[in-house]
Short mmCIF file of C-alpha atoms and ligand atoms in Angstrom, two decimals:
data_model
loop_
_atom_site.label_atom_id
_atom_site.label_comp_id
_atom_site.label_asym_id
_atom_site.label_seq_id
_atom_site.Cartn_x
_atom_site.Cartn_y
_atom_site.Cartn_z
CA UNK A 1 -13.27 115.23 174.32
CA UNK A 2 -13.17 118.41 176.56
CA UNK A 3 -11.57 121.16 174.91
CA UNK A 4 -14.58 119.90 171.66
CA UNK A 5 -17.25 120.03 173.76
CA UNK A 6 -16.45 123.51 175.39
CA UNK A 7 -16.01 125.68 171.64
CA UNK A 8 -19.23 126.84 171.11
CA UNK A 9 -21.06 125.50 168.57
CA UNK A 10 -24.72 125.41 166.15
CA UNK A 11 -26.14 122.28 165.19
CA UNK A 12 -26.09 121.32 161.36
CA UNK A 13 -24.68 118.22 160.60
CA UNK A 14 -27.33 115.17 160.75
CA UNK A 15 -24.50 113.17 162.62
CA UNK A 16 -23.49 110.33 161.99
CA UNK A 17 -23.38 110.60 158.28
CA UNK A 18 -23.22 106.58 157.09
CA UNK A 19 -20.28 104.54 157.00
CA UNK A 20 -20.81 102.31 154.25
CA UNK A 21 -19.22 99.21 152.21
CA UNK A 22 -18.14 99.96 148.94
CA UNK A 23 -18.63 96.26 148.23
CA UNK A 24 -18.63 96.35 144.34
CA UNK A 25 -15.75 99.03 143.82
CA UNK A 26 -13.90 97.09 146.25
CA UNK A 27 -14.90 93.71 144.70
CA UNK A 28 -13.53 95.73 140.81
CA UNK A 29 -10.37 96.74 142.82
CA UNK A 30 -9.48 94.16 144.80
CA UNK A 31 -9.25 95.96 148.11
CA UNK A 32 -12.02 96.88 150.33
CA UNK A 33 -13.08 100.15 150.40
CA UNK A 34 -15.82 102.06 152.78
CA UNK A 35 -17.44 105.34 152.15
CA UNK A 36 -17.66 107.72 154.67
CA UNK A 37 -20.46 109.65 153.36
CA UNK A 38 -20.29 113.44 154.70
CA UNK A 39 -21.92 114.13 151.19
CA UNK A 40 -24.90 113.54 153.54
CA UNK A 41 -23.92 115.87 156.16
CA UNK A 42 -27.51 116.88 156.18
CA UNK A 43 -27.61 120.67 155.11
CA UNK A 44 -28.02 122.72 152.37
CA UNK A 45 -27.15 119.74 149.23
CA UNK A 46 -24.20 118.38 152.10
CA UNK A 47 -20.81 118.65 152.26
CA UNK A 48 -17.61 118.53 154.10
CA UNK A 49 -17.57 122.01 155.13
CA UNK A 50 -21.26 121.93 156.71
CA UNK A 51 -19.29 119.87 160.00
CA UNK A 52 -16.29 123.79 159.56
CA UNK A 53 -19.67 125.80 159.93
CA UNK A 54 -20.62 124.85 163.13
CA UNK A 55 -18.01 125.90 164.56
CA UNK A 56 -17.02 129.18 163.11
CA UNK A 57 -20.79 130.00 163.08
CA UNK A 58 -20.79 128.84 166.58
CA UNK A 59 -18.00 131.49 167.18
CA UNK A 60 -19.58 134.19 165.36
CA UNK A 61 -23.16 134.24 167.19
CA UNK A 62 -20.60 134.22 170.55
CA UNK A 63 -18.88 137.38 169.53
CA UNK A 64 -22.77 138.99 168.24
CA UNK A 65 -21.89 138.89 165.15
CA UNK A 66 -24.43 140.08 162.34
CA UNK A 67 -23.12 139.28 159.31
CA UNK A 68 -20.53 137.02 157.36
CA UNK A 69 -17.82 137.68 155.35
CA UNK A 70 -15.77 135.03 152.93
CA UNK A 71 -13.97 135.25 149.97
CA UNK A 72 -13.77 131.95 146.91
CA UNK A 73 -14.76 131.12 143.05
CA UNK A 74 -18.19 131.54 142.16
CA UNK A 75 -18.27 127.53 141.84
CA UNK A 76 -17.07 127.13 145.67
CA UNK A 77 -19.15 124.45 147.55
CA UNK A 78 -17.27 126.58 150.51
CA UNK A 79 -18.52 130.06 149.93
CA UNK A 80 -22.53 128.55 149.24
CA UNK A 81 -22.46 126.68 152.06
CA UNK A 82 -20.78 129.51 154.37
CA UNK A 83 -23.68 131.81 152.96
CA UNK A 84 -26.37 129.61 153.96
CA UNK A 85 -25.14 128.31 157.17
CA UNK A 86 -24.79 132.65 157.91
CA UNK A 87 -28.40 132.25 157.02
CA UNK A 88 -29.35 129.60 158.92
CA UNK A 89 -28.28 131.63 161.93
CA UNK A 90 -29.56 135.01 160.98
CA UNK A 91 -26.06 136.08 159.45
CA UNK A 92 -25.96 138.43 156.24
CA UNK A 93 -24.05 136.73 153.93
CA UNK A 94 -21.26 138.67 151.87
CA UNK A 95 -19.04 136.93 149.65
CA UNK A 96 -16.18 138.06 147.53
CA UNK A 97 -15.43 136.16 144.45
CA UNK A 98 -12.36 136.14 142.40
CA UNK A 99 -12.98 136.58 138.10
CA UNK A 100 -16.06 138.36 136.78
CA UNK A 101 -20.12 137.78 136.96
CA UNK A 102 -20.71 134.04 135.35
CA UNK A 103 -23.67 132.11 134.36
CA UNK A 104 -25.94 131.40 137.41
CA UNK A 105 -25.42 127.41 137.56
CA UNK A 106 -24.58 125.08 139.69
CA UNK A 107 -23.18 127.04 143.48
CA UNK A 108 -23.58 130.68 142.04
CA UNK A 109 -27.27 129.71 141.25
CA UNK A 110 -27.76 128.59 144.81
CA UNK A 111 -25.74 131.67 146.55
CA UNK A 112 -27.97 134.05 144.56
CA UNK A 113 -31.01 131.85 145.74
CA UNK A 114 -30.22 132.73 149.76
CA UNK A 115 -29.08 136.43 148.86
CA UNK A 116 -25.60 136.49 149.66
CA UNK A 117 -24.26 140.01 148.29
CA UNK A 118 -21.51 138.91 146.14
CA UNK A 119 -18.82 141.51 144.67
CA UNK A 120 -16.39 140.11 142.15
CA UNK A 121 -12.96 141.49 142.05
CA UNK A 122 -12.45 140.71 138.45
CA UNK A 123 -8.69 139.30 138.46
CA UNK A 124 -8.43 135.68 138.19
CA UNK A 125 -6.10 135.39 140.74
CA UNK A 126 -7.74 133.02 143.70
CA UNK A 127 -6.02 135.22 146.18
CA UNK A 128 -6.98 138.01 145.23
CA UNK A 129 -10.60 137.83 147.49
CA UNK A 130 -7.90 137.90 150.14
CA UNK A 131 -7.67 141.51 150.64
CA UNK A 132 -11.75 142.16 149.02
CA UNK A 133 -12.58 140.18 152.12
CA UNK A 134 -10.82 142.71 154.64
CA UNK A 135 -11.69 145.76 153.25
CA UNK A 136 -15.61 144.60 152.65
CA UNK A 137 -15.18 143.71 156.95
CA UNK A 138 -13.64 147.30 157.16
CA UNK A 139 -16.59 148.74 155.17
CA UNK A 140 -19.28 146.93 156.59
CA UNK A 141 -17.40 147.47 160.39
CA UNK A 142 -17.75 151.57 159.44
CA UNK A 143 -21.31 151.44 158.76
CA UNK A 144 -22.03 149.68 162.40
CA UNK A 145 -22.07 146.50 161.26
CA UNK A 146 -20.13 143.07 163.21
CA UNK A 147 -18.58 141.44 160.57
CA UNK A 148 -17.55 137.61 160.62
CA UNK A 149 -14.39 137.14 158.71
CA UNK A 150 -13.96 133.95 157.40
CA UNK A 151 -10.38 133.00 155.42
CA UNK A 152 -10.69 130.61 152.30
CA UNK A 153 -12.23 127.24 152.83
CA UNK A 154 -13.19 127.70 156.16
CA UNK A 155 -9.44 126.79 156.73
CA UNK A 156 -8.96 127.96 160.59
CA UNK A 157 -8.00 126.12 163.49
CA UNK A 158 -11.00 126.32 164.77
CA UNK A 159 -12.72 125.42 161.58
CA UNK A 160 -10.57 122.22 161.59
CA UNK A 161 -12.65 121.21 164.95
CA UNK A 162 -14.61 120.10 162.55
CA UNK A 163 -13.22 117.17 161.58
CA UNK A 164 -11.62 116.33 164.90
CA UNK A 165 -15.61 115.51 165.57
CA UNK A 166 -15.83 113.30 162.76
CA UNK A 167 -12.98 111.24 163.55
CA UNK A 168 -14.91 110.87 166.91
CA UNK A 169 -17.77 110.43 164.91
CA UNK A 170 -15.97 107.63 162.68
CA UNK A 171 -13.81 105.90 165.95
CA UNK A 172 -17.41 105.16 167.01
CA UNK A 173 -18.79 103.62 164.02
CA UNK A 174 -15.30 101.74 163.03
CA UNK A 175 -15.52 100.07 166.64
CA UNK A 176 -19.24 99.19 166.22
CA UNK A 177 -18.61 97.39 163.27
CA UNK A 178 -15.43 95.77 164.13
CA UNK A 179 -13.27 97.64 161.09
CA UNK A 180 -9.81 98.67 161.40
CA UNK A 181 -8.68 101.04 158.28
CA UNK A 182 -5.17 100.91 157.44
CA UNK A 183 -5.75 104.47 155.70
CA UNK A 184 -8.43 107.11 155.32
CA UNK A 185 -8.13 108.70 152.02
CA UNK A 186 -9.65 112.10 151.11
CA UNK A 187 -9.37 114.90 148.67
CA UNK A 188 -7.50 118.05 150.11
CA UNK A 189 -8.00 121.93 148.72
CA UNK A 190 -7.56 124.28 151.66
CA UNK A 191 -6.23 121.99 153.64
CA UNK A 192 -8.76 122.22 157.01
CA UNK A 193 -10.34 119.10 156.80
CA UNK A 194 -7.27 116.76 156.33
CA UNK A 195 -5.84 118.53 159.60
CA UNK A 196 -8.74 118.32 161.65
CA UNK A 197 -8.57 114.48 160.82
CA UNK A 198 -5.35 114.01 161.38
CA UNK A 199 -5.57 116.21 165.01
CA UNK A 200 -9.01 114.12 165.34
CA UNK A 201 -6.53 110.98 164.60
CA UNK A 202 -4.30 111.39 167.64
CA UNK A 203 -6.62 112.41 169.85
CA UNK A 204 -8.74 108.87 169.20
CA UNK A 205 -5.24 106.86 168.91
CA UNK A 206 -6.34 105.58 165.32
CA UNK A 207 -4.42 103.53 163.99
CA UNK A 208 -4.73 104.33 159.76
CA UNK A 209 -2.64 107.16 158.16
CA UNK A 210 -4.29 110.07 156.97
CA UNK A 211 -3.93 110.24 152.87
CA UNK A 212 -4.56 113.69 151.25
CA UNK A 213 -4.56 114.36 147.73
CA UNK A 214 -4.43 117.74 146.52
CA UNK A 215 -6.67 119.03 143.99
CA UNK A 216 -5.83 122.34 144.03
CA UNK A 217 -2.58 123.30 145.71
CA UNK A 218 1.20 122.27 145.14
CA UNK A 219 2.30 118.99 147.44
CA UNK A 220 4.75 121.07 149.68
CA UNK A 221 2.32 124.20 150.53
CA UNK A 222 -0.36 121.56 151.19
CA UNK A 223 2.03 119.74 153.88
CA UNK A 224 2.89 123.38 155.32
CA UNK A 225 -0.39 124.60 155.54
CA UNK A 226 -1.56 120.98 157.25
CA UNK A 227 0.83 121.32 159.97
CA UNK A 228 0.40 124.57 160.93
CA UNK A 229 -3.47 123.75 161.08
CA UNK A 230 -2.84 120.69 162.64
CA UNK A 231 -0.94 122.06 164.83
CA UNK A 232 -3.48 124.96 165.61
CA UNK A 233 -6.46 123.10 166.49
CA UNK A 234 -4.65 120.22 168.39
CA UNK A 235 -3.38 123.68 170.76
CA UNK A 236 -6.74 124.88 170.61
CA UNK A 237 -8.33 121.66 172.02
CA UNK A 238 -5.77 120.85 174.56
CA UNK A 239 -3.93 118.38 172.44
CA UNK A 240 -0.16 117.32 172.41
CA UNK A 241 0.90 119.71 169.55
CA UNK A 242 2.91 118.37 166.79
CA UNK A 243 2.26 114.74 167.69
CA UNK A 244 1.15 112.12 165.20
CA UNK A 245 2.58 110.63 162.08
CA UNK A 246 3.79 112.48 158.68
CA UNK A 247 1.62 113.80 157.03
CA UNK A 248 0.61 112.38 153.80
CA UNK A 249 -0.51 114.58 150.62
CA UNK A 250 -0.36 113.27 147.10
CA UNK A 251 0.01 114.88 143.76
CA UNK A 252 0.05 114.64 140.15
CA UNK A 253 -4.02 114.78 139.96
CA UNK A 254 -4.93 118.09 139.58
CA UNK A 255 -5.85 117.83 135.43
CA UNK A 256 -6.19 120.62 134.18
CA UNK A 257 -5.91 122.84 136.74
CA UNK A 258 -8.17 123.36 140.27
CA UNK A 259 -12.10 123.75 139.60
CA UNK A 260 -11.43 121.94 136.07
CA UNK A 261 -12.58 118.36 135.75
CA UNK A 262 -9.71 115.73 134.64
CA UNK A 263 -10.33 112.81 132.29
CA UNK A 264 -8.56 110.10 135.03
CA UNK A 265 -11.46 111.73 137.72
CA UNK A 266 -14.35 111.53 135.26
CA UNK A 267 -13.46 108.21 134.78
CA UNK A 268 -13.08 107.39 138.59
CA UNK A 269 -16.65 109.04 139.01
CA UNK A 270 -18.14 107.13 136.47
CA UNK A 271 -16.88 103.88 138.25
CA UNK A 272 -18.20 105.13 141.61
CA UNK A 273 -21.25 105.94 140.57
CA UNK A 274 -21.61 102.78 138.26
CA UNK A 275 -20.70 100.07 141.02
CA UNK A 276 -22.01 102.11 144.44
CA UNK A 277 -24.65 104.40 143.20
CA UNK A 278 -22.85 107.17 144.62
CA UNK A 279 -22.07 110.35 143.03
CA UNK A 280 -18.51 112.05 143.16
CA UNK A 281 -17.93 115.50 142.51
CA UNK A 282 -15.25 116.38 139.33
CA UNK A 283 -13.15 118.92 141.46
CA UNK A 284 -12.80 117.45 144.86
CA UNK A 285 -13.45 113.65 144.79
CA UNK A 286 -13.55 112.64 141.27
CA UNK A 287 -9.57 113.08 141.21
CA UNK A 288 -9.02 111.99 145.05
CA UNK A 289 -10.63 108.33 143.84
CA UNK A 290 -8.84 109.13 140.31
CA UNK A 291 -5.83 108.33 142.75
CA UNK A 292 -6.67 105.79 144.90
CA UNK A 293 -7.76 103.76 142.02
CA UNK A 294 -4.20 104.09 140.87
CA UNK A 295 -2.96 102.71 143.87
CA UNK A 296 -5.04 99.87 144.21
CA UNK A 297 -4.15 99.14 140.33
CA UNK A 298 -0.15 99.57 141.27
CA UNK A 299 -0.55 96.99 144.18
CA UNK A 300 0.25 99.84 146.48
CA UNK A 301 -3.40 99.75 148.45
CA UNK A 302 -3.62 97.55 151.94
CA UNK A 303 -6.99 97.38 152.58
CA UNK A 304 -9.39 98.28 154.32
CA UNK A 305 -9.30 101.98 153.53
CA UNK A 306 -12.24 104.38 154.44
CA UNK A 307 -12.91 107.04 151.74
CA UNK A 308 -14.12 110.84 152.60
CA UNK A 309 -17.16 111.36 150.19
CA UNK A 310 -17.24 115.02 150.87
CA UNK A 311 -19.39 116.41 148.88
CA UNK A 312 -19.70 119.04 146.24
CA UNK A 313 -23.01 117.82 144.33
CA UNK A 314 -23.29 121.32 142.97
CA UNK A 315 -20.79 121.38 140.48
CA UNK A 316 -22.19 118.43 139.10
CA UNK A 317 -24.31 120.83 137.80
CA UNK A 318 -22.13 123.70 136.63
CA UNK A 319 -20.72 122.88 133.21
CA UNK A 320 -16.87 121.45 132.08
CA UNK A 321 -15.34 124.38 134.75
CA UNK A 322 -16.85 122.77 137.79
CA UNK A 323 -15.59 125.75 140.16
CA UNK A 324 -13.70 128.25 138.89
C1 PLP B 1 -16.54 118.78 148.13
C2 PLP B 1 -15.26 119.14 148.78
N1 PLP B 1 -14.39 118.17 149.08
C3 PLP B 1 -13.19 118.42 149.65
C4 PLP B 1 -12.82 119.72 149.93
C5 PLP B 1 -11.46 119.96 150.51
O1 PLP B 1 -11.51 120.38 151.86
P1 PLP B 1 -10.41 121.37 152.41
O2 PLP B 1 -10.60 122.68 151.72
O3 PLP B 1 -10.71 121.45 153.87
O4 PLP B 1 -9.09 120.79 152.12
C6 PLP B 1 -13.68 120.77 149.63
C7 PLP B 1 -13.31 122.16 149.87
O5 PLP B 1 -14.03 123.08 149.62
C8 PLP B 1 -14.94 120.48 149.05
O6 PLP B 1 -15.82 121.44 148.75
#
């Protein structure tokens, strides 16, 4: 596609990441399932968000950029990733975290590994790294330096070109093997990657609805903030804006609360990993499975659906609060 192939762009992603049977969770289910494994994106431990860097980072070495700036938890998959892509590319990384200084495990343990400077802005409030993350540009802008500000997640248009070249990436490898999805389910936080699909969607005329469900957000914000991405990055590539179908977020699978695993995705996980030998992290795609498994139980699941393994191996790692 034209408008992709003109953004400017680094090279990260080991593309294609495998498109795989699920054969025994499908066989347990009764519907047939394929993983699309971007938890082998090929960079850092993998991830969803390694396909978002390559574009912003793209972006930032066009505008001579020296140095990063993004705001998350001290669990994010997001903000680790961001800091070693920035490396990658020869980017200072500077990274503003929401609560206070935690045990180094899991993502914080790997973001202190590449030497991203981290500030904490000690209220619990996620959005509170909002404004931490302008002023530290402002700051670092003063003392001569380019900053690269990056909002939450990655969660731009032109971080959601992303995954308009993965559902290139995935038209490809559906067509080779003869497999036509009737839906694509993934987990949604930010909401980037489920409106890069669903942009990427149109512009390859698939033909399997987009499911999101939201592990961090309520329903209706999730839905808002889609659109407008959606909307964004279909303008952005030359796409007809506002085209395609509804989109589709679920709720009620949250647990807890966002970062914290549930008992229904711990249980999903231990499935996944028990029938496919594939790991699923608790605060992303433990509770996205947590809910597909539901459906399929409830008769509500027309196979053959394609599952987003995106990532987050990290907080596998980081104790019962997987990303807060
Ligand atoms: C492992 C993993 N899966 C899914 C998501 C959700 O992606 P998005 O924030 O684009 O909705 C994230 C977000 O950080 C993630 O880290």
């Amino acid at each position: 596609m034209t408008g992709l192939a003109t953004l400017p762009r680094v090279s990260l992603v080991a593309a294609p990441t495998p498109l795989q049977p699920a054969s025994r969770l499908s066989a347990v289910i009764g519907t047939q399932v394929w993983f699309k494994r971007d938890d082998l994106t090929g960079f850092g431990l993998g991830g969803n968000k390694v396909r978002v860097l390559e574009y912003l980072l793209g972006d930032a070495l066009g505008q001579g950029c020296d140095c990063l700036v993004t705001g998350a938890g001290p669990q994010s998959n997001w903000a680790m990733l961001a800091a070693l892509a920035a490396r990658r590319c020869g980017l200072d990384p500077y990274l503003e975290f929401y609560g206070s200084p935690a045990e180094a495990v899991g993502n914080l343990l790997l973001v202190e590994l590449a030497g991203a400077q981290i500030h904490y802005t000690g209220e619990l409030d996620r959005a509170s790294v909002d404004d931490a993350m302008v002023k530290r540009a402002a700051e670092l802008s003063a003392a001569g330096r380019r900053p690269y500000l990056v909002p939450r997640g990655g969660a731009t248009p032109l971080g959601a070109a992303g995954y308009v070249a993965a559902s290139l990436e995935l038209a490809d490898q559906l067509s080779l093997l003869g497999v036509r999805p009737r839906q694509l389910w993934l987990a949604t936080g930010s909401c980037g990657t489920q409106a890069g699909l669903l942009a990427g969607g149109q512009a390859v005329s698939a033909d399997y609805d987009v499911v999101g469900v939201s592990v961090s957000r309520p329903v209706e914000e999730c839905v808002a903030r889609i659109v407008t991405l959606r909307d964004g990055v279909s303008a952005l590539l030359g796409l007809p804006v506002g085209a395609g179908a509804d989109v589709t977020v679920l709720g009620g699978y949250l647990g807890p609360g966002y970062g914290q695993p549930s008992p229904q995705g711990e249980e999903a996980a231990r499935l996944v990993a028990r029938t496919e030998g594939v790991f699923l992290d608790p605060v992303f795609g433990a509770k996205a499975m947590a809910c597909l498994l539901d459906a399929a139980a409830a008769g509500r699941l027309a196979g053959p659906v394609v599952f987003l393994v995106s990532g987050g191996a990290p907080t596998l790692f980081a104790g019962p609060r997987g990303s807060m």
